[in-house]
CSV table of C-alpha atoms and ligand atoms in Angstrom, one decimal:
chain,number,residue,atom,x,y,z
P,1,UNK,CA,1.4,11.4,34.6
P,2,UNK,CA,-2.5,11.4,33.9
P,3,UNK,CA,-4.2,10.0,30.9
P,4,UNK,CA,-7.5,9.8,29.6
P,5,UNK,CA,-9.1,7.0,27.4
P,6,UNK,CA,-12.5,6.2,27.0
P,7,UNK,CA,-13.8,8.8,28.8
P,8,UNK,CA,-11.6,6.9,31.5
P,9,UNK,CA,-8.4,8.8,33.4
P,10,UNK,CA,-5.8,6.7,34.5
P,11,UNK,CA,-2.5,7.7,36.3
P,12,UNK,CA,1.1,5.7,35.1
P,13,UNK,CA,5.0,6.1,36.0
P,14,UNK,CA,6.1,8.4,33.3
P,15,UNK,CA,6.6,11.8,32.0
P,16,UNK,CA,4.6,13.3,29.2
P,17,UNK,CA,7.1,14.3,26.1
P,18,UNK,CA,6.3,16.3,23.1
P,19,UNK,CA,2.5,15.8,23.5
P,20,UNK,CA,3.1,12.3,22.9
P,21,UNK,CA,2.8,10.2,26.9
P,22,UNK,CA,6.0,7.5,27.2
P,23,UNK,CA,5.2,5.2,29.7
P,24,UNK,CA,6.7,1.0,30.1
P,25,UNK,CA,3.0,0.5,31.5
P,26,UNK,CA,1.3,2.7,29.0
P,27,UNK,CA,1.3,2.6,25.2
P,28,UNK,CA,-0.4,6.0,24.0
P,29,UNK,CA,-0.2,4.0,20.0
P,30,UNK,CA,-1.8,1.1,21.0
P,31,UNK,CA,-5.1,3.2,21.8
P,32,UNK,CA,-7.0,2.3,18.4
P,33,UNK,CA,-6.5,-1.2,19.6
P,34,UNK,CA,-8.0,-0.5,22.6
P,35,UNK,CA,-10.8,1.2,21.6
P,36,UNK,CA,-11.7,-1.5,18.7
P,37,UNK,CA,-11.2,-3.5,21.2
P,38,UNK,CA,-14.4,-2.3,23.4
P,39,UNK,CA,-16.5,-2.0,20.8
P,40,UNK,CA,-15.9,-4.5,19.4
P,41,UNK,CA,-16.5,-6.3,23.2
P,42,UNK,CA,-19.8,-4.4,23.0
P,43,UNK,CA,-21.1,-5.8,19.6
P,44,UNK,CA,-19.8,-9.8,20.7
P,45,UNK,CA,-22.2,-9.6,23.8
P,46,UNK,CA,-25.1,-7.9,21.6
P,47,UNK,CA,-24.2,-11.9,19.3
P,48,UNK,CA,-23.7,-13.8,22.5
P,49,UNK,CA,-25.6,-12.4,25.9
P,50,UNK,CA,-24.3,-14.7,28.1
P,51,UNK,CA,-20.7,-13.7,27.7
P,52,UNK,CA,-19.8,-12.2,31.1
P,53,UNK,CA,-16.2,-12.9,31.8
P,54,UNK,CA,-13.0,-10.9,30.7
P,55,UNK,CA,-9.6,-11.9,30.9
P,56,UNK,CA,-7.0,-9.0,30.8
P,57,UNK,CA,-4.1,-11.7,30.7
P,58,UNK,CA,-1.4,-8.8,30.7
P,59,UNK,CA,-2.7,-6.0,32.4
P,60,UNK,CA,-0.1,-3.6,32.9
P,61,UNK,CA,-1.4,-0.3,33.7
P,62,UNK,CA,-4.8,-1.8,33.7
P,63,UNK,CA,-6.3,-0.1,31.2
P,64,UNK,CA,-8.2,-3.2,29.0
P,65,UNK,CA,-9.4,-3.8,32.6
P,66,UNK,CA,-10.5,-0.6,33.6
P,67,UNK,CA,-12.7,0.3,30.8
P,68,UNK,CA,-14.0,-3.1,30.5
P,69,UNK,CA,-15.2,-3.3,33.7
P,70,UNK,CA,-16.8,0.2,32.9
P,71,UNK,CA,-18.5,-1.4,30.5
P,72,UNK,CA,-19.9,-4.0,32.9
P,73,UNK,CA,-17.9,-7.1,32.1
P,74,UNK,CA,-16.5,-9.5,35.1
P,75,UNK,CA,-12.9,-8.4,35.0
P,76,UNK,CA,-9.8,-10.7,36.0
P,77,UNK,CA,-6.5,-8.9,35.3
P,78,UNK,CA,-3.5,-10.6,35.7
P,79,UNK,CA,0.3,-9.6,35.1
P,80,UNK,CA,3.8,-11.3,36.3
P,81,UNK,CA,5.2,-7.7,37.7
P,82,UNK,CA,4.1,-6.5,41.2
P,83,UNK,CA,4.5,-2.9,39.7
P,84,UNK,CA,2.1,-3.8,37.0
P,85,UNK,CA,-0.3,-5.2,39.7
P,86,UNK,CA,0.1,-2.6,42.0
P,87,UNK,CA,-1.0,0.3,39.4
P,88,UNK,CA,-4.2,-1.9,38.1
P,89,UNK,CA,-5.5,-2.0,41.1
P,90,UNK,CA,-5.1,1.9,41.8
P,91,UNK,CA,-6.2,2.2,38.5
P,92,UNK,CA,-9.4,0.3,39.2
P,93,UNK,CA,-9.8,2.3,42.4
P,94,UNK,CA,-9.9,5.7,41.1
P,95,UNK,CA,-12.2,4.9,38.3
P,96,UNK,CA,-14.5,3.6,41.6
P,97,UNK,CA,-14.6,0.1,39.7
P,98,UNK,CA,-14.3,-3.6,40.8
P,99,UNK,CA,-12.0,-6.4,39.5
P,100,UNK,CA,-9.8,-9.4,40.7
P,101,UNK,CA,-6.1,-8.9,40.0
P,102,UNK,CA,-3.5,-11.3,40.6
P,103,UNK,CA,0.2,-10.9,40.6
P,104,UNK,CA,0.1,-14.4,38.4
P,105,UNK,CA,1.3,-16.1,34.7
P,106,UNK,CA,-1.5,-16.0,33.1
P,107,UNK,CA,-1.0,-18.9,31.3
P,108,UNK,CA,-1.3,-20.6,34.9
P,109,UNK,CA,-4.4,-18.9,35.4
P,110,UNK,CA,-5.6,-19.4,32.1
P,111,UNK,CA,-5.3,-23.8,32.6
P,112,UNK,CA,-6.9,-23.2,35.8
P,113,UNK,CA,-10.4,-21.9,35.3
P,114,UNK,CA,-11.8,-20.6,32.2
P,115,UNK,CA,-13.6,-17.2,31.1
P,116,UNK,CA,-15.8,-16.0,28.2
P,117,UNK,CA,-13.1,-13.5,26.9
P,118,UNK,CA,-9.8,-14.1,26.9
P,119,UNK,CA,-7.4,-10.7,26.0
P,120,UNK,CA,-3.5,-11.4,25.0
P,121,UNK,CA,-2.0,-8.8,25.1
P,122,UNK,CA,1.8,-9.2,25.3
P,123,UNK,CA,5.0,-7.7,24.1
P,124,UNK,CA,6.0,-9.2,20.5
P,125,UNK,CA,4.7,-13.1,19.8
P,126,UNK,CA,1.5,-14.2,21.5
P,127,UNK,CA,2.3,-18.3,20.8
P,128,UNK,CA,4.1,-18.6,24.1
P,129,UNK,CA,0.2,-17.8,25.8
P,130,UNK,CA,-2.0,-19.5,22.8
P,131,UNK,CA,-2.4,-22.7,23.9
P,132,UNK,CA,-3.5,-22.1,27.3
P,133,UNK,CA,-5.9,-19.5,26.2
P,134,UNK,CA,-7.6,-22.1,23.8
P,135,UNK,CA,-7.6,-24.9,26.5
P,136,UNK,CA,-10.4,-23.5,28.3
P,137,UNK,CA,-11.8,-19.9,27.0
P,138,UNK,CA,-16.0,-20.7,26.5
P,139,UNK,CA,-16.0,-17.9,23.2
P,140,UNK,CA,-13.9,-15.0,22.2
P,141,UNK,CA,-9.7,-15.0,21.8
P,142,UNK,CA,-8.4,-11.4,21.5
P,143,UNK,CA,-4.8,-11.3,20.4
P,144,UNK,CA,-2.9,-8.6,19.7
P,145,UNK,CA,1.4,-9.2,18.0
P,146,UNK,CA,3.5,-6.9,18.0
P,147,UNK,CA,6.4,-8.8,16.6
P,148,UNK,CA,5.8,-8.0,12.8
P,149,UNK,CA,9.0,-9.0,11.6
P,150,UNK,CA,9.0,-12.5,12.1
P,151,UNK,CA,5.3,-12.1,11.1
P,152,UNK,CA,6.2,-11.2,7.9
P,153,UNK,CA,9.4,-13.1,7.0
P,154,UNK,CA,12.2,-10.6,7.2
P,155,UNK,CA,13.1,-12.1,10.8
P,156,UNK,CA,12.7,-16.1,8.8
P,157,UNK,CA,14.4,-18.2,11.3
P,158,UNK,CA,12.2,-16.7,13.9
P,159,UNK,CA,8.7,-16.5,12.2
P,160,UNK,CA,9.6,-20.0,11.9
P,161,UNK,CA,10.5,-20.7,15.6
P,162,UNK,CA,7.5,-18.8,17.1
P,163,UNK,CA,4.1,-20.0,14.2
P,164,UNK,CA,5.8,-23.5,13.3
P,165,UNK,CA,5.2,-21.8,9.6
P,166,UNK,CA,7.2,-20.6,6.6
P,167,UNK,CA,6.9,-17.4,6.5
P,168,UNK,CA,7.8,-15.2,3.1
P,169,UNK,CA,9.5,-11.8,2.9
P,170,UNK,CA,6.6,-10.2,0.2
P,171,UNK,CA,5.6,-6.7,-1.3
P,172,UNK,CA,2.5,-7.8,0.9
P,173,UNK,CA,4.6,-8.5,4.4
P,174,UNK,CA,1.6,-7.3,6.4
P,175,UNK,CA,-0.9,-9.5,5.0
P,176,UNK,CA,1.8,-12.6,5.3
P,177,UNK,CA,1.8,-11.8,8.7
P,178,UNK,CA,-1.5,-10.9,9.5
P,179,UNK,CA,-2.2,-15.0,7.8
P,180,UNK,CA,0.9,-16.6,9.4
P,181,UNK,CA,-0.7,-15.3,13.2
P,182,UNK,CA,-4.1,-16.5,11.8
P,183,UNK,CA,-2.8,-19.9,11.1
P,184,UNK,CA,-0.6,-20.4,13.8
P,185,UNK,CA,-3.7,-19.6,16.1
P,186,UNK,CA,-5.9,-21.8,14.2
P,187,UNK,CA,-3.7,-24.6,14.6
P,188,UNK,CA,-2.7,-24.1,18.8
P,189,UNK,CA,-7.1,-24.3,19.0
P,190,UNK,CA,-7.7,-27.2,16.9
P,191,UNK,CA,-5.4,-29.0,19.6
P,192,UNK,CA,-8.0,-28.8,22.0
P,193,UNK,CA,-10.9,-29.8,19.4
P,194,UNK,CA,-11.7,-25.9,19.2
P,195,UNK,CA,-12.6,-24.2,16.0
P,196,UNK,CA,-11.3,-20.9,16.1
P,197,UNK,CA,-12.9,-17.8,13.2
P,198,UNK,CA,-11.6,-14.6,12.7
P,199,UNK,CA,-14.7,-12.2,13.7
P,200,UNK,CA,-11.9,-8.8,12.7
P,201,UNK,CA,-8.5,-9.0,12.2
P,202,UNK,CA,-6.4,-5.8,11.7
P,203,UNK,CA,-3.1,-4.8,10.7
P,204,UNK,CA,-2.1,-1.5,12.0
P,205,UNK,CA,1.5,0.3,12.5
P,206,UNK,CA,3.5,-2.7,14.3
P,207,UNK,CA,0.7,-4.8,15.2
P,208,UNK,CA,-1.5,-7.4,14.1
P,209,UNK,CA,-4.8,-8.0,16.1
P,210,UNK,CA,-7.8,-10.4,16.0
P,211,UNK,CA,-10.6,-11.5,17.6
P,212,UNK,CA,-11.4,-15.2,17.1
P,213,UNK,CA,-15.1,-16.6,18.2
P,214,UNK,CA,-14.7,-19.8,19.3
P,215,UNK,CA,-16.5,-23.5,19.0
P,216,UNK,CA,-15.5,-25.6,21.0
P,217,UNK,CA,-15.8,-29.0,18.6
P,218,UNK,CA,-13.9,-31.0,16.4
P,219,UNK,CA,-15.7,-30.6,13.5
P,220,UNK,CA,-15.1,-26.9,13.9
P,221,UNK,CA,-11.4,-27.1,14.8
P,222,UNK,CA,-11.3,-29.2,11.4
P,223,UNK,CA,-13.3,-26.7,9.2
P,224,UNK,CA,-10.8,-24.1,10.6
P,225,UNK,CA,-7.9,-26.2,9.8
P,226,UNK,CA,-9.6,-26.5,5.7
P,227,UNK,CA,-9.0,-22.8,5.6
P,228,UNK,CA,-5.3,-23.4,5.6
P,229,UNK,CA,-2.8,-23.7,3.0
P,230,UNK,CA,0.2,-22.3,1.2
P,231,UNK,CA,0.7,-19.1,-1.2
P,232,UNK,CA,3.3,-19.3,-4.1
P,233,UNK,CA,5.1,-16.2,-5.0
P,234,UNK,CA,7.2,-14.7,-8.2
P,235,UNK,CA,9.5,-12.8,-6.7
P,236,UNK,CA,10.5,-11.8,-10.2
P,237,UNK,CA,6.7,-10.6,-12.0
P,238,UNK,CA,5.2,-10.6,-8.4
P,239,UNK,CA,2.7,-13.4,-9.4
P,240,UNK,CA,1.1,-15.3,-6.5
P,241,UNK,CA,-1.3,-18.2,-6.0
P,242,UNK,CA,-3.2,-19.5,-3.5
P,243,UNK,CA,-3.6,-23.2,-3.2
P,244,UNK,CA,-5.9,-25.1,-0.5
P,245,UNK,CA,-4.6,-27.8,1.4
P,246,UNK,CA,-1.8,-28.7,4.0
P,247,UNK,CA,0.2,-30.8,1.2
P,248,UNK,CA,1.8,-28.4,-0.6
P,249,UNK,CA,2.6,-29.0,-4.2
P,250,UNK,CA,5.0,-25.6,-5.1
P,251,UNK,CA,5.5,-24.0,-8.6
P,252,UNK,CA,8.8,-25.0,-9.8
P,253,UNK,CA,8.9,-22.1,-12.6
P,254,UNK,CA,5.9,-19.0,-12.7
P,255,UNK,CA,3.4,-19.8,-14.9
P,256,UNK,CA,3.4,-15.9,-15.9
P,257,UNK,CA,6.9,-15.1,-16.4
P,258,UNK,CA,8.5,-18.9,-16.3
P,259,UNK,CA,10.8,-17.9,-13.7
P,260,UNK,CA,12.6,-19.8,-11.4
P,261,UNK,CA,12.8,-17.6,-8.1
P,262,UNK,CA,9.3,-18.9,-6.6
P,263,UNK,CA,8.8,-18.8,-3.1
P,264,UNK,CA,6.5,-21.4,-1.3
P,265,UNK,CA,5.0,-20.0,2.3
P,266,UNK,CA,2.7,-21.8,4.9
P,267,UNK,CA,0.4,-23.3,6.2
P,268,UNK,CA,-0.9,-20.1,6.2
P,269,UNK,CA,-4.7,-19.1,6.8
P,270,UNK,CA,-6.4,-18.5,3.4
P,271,UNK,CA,-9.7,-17.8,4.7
P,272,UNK,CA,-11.8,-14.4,5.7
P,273,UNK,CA,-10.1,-12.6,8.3
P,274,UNK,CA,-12.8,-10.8,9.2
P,275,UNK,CA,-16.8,-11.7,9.6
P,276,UNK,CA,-18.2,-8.4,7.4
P,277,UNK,CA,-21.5,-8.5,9.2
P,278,UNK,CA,-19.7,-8.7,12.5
P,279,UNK,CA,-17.3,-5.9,11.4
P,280,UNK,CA,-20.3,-3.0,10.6
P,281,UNK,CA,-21.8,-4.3,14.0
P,282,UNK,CA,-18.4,-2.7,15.9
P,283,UNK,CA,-18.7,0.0,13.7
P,284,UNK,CA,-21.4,1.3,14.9
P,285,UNK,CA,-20.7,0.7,19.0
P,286,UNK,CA,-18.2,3.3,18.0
P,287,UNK,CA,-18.8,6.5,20.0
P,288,UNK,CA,-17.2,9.9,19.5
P,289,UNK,CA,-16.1,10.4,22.4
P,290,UNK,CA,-13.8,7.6,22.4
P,291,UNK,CA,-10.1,9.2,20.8
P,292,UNK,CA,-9.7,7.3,17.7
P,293,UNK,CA,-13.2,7.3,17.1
P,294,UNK,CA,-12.5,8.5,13.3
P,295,UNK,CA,-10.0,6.5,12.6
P,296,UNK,CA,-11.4,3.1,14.2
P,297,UNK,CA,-14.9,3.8,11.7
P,298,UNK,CA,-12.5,4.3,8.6
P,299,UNK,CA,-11.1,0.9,9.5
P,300,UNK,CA,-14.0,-0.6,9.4
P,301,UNK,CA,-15.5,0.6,6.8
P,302,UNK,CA,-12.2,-0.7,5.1
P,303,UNK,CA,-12.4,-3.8,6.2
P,304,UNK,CA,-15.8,-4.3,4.8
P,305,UNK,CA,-14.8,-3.8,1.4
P,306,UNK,CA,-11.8,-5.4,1.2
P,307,UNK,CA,-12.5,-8.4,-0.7
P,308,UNK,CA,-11.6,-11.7,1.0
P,309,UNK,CA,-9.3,-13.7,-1.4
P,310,UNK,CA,-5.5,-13.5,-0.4
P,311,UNK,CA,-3.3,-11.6,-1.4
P,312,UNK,CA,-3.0,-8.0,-1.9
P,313,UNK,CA,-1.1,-6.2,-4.6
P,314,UNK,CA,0.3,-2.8,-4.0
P,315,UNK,CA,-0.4,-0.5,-7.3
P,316,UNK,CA,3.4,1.5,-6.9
P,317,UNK,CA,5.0,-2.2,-6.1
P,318,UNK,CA,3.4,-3.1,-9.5
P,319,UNK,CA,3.8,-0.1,-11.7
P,320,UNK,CA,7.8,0.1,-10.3
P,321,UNK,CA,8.4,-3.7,-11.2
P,322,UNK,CA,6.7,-2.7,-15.1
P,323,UNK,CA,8.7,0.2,-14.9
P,324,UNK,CA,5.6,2.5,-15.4
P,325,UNK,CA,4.5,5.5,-13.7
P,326,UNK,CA,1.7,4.7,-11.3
P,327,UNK,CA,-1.6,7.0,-12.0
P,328,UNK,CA,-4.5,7.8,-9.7
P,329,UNK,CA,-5.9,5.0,-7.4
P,330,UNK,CA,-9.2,5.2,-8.0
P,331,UNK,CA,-8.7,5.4,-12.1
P,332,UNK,CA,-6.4,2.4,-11.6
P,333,UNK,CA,-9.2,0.2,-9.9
P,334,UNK,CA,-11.6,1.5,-12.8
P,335,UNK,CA,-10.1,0.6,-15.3
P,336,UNK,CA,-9.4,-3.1,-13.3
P,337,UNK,CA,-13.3,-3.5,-12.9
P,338,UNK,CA,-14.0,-2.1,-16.5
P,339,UNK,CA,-12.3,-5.0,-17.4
P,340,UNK,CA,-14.9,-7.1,-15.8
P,341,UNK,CA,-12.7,-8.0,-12.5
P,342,UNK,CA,-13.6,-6.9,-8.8
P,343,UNK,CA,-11.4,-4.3,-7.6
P,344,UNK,CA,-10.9,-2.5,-4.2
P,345,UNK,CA,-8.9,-1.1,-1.5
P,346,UNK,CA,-7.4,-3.5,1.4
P,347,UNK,CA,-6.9,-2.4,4.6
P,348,UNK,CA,-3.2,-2.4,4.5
P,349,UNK,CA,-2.6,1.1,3.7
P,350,UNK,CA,-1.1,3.1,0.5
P,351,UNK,CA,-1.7,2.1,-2.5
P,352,UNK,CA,-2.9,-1.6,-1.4
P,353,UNK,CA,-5.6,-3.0,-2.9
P,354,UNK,CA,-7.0,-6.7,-3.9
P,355,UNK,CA,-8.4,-7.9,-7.1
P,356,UNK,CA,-9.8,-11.8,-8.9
P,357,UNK,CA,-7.2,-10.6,-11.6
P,358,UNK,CA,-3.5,-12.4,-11.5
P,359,UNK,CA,-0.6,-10.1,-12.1
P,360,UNK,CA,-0.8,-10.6,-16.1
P,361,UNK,CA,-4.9,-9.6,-16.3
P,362,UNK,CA,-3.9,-6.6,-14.0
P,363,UNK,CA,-1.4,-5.1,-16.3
P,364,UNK,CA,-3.5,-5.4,-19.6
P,365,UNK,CA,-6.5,-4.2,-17.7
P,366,UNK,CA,-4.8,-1.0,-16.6
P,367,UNK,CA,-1.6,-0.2,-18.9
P,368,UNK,CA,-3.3,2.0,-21.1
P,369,UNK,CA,-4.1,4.7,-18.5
P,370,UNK,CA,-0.4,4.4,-16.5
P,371,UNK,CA,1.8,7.5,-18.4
A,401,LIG,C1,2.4,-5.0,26.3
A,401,LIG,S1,2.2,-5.0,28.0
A,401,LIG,C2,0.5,-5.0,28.2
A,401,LIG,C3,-0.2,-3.6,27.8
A,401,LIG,C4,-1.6,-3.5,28.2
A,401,LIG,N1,-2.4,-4.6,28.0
A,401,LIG,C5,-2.2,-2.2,27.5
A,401,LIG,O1,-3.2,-2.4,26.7
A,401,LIG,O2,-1.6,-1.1,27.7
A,401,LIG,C6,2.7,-6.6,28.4
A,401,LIG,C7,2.5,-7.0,29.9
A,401,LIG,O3,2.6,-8.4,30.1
A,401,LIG,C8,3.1,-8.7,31.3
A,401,LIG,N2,3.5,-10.1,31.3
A,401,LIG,C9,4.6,-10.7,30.7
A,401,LIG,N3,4.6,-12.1,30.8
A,401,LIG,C10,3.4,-12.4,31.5
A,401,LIG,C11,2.8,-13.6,31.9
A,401,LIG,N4,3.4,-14.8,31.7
A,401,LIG,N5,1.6,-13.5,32.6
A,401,LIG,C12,1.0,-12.3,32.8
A,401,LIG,N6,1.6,-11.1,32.4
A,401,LIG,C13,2.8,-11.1,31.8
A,401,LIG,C14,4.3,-7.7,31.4
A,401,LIG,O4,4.6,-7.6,32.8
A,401,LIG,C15,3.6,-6.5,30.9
A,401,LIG,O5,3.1,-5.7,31.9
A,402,LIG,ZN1,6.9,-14.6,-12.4
């Protein structure tokens, strides 16, 4: 079957179903990764010119590949599968566009030479291809994970395996994740004296992905390693806490509702996920024509407001555990910043949003108004 991306048309095994094109070397959902991913491509060489080289580790159909070499990058694509191989290079061909593309493990390839940009892009945990990609990679890590639940903490004894982290099952799983991949990463760079910085970071449907600008020193692999630390959590009031540091010291009782049932995850990354300047940059090397073009701005634009300090609440979460009806969104963060707090929407989705107020300050704040 035929698809178009990027003003780009690509042919991969597969039949088209329901509108909606199935393909093992082709995933029509992951397409507002990809296109975030070109702008956001676009705006790192408007920040550093000399980056030239792009690394499409796991190429599959070839698709990272093929539009960034239409953009003008130096394209490697590599994959393990001779299928895979073979497609990128058709791929490549019909678009009339150059690139080398080995049938190789990337992480071999990776240790061998290194390149400007370096795009992970594998099914479910990324860790297995980390440390090569830090080894050598001169100044920007894309990663994408797709394996949420261990992310999060529901899968524990594998979120623990894969990020060498506790993870914690919370009402804000995504954001767990999204600061148990950050750490993890963090960590695998500062091994090779690398400070890695989330530039954007995004949870979306199934899949976290981030794009970390790299300096390759050991005062920046420690400054990255100060952002770490762990989060306390009332499972019972939904109180949490975010405390600096590698040593943890955990709550015995919640200093809210004095109960016992605290949970104690990390090291997790407690710092920005996203560089807000950098982030309105890739907003605006956002073009219409590219599919999720709506979408990929509203992002954005969300991740510019969302304030930085972990972690979110969710307002429903809240008003269910109160046993309150929840009332408009927008009245609810009203009535938080009447109060004299900051108050605004996080990226995660629903009825997320993040606030300086604990858990107590939020309910007194907005009570009144919840009928
Ligand atoms: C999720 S797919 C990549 C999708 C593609 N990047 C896209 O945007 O559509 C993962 C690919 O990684 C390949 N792969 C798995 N292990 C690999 C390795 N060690 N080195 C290179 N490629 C690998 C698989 O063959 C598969 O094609
Ligand atoms: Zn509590």
């Amino acid at each position: 079957m035929r698809v178009t991306e990027g003003g780009l048309e690509l042919e991969v095994p597969g039949e088209q179903t329901e509108g909606v094109e199935e393909s093992v070397f082709y995933n029509p959902r992951q397409e507002l990764n990809r296109d975030l991913t070109i702008a956001t491509l676009r705006a790192f060489r408007e920040r550093e010119p000399r980056a030239g080289s792009y690394l499409d580790a796991m190429t599959a159909s070839g698709i990272r590949g093929v539009r960034a070499a239409a953009d003008g990058w130096d394209v490697t694509c590599t994959d393990v599968s001779d299928d895979a191989v073979a497609l990128a290079r058709a791929n490549l061909e019909r678009n009339g566009l150059e690139a080398t593309v080995e049938r190789r493990n990337a992480n071999a390839v990776m240790h061998e030479r290194p390149f400007d940009v370096i795009d992970l892009d594998p099914y479910g945990t990324p860790m297995p291809f980390a440390d090569a990609a830090f080894a050598k990679c001169r100044d920007l890590v894309c990663v994408t994970a797709t394996d949420t639940a261990p992310l999060c903490g529901a899968h524990f004894q594998s979120g623990v395996r894969s990020y060498s982290a506790v993870p914690r099952n919370t009402d804000y799983h995504t954001e767990m994740g999204v600061r148990i991949l950050l750490s993890a990463l963090a960590r695998s760079a500062a091994r090779f004296d690398v400070g890695a910085t989330p530039l954007l970071t995004h949870a979306t449907s199934h899949y976290v992905r981030t794009y970390l600008e790299l300096d390759r020193k050991a005062t920046a692999a420690d400054a990255a390693i100060d952002e770490l630390g762990h989060l306390y959590h009332c499972e019972d009031c939904l109180y949490r806490e975010a405390d600096p540091g590698l040593v943890a010291d955990p709550l015995e009782r919640c200093p809210h509702c004095d109960g016992e049932r605290v949970l104690t995850a990390g090291p997790i990354w407690l710092g920005p996920i996203r560089d807000r300047e950098f982030v309105a940059d890739v907003r605006a090397e956002i073009p219409d024509e590219f599919g999720t073009a709506d979408a990929a701005r509203e992002l954005c634009d969300e991740l510019v407001t969302e304030l930085d300090r972990p972690t979110h609440y969710d307002q429903h979460k809240l008003c269910k555990n109160w046993g309150l009806p929840a009332n408009a969104m927008d009245d609810f963060l009203a009535d938080l910043r009447a109060a004299g707090f900051e108050a605004a929407r996080a990226h995660y989705g629903g009825t997320t949003f993040k606030t300086d107020a604990t858990v107590g300050e939020i309910y007194a704040a907005t009570e009144a108004n919840l009928e």
